[in-house]
Tab-separated table of C-alpha atoms and ligand atoms in Angstrom:
chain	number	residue	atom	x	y	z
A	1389	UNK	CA	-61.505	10.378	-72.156
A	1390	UNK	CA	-64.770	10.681	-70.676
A	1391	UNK	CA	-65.740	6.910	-71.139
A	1392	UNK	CA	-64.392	4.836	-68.587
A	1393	UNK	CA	-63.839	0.969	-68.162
A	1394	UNK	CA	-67.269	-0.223	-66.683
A	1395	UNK	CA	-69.670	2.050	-68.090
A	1396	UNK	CA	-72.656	1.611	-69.559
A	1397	UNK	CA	-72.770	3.060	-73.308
A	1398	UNK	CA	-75.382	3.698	-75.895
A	1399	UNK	CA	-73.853	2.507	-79.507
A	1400	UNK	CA	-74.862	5.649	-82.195
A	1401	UNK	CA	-73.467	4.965	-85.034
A	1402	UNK	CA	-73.215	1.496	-87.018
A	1403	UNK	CA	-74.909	-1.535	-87.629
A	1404	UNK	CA	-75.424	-2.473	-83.909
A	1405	UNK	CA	-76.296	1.614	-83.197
A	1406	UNK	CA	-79.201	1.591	-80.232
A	1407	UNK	CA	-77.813	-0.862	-78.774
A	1408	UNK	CA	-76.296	-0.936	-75.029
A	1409	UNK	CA	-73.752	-2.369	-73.543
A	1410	UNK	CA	-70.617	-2.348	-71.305
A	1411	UNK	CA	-67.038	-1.083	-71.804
A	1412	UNK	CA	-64.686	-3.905	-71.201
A	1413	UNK	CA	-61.541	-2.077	-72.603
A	1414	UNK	CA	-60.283	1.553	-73.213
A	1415	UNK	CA	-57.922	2.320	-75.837
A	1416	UNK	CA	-56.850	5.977	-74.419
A	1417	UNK	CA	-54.445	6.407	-78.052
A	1418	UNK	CA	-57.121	5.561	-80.276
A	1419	UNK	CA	-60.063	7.384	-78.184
A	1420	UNK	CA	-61.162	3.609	-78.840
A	1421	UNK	CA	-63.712	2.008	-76.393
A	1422	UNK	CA	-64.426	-1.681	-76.284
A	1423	UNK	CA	-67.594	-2.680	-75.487
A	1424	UNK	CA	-68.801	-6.038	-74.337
A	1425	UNK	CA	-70.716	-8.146	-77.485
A	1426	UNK	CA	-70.623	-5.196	-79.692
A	1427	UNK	CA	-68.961	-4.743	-83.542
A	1428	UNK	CA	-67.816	-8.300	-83.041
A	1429	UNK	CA	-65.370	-9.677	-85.373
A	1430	UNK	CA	-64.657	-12.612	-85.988
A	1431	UNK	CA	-60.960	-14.441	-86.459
A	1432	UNK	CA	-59.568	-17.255	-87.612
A	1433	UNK	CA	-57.098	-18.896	-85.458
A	1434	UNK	CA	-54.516	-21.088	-86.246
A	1435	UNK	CA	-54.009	-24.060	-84.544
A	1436	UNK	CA	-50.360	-23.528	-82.501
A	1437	UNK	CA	-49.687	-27.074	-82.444
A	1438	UNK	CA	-50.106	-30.086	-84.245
A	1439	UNK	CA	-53.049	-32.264	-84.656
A	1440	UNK	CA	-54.948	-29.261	-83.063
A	1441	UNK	CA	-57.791	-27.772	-84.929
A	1442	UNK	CA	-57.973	-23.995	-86.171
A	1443	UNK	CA	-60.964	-21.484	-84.604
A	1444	UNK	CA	-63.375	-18.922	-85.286
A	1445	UNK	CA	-63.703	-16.760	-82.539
A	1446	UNK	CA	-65.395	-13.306	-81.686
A	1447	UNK	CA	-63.486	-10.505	-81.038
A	1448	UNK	CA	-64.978	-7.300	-80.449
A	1449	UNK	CA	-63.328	-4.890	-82.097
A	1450	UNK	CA	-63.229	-1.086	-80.779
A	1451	UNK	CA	-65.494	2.030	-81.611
A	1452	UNK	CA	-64.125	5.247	-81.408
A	1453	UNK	CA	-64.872	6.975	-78.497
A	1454	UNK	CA	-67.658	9.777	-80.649
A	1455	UNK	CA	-69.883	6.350	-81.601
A	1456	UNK	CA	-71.169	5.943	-78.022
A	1457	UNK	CA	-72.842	7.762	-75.843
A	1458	UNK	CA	-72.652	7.431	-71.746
A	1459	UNK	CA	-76.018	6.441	-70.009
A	1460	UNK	CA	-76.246	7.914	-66.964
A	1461	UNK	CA	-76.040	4.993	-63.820
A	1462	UNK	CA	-78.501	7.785	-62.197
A	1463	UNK	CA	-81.009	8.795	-64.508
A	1464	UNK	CA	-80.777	6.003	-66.999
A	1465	UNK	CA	-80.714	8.597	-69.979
A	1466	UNK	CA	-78.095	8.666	-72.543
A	1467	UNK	CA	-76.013	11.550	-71.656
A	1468	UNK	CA	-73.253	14.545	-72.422
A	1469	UNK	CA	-70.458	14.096	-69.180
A	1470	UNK	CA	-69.192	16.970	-67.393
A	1471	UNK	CA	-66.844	17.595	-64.989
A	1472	UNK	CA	-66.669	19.146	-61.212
A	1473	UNK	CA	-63.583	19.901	-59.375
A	1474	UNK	CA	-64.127	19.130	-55.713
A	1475	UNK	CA	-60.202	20.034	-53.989
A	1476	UNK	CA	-58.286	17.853	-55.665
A	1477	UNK	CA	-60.926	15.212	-56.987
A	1478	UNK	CA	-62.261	15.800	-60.352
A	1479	UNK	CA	-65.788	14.012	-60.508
A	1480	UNK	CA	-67.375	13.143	-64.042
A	1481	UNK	CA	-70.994	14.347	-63.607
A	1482	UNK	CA	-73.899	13.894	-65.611
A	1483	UNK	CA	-75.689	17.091	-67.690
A	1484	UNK	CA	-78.956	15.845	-67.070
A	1485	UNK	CA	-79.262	14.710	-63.783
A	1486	UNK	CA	-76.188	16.596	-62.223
A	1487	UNK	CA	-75.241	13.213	-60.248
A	1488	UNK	CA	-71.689	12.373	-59.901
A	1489	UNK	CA	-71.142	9.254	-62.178
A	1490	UNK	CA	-68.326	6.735	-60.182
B	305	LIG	ZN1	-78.112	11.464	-65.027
C-alpha cells in the first residue's frame, strides 16, 4: 500500500471528494484507508446496560485505497508515490517533487 497511517490524502471520488484529510487507520486486506472526519457514518448504539441511554455516533467508515490521492508533505501537491531503494531501505518518494515522503 502506498498510503500510510499519518498521511495527508486528497478524497477523489464521493460526496466529500476535494476534500483533505488525515489517515487514522489502514485496512492493508481491503486496500481500505480511514481517514479522519471523512465518509462518516453514523451508528446506533445500544445501551449495554440498564437504565443507560442508546447513541448515535460517527464512525468513519473506510475508502478504498484508489479514492484518495497522497499530497505531498513537500510540495503540497496531490501526488502519484514512487519508490527508491537506498541498501536495504525502500523510501516512498514523491513524482513531483522527488522528496522522500517519511
Ligand atoms: Zn512533492
Amino acid at each position: 500500500m502506498k498510503i500510510k497511517k499519518g498521511d495527508t490524502v486528497l478524497i477523489l471520488a464521493g460526496k466529500e471528494r476535494g476534500k483533505k484529510g488525515k489517515v487514522i487507520k489502514i485496512l492493508p486486506g481491503r486496500e481500505g484507508v480511514i481517514v479522519e472526519g471523512i465518509n462518516a457514518r453514523k451508528k446506533h448504539v445500544r445501551p449495554k446496560r440498564a437504565g443507560e441511554k442508546g447513541q448515535i455516533v460517527a464512525l468513519p467508515a473506510p475508502l478504498h485505497v484508489s479514492n484518495v490521492k497522497l499530497i505531498c508533505p513537500k510540495c503540497g501537491k496531490p501526488v502519484r508515490v514512487g519508490y527508491k531503494l537506498e541498501g536495504e531501505k525502500k523510501y516512498r518518494i514523491c513524482k513531483e517533487c522527488s522528496g522522500e515522503i517519511v
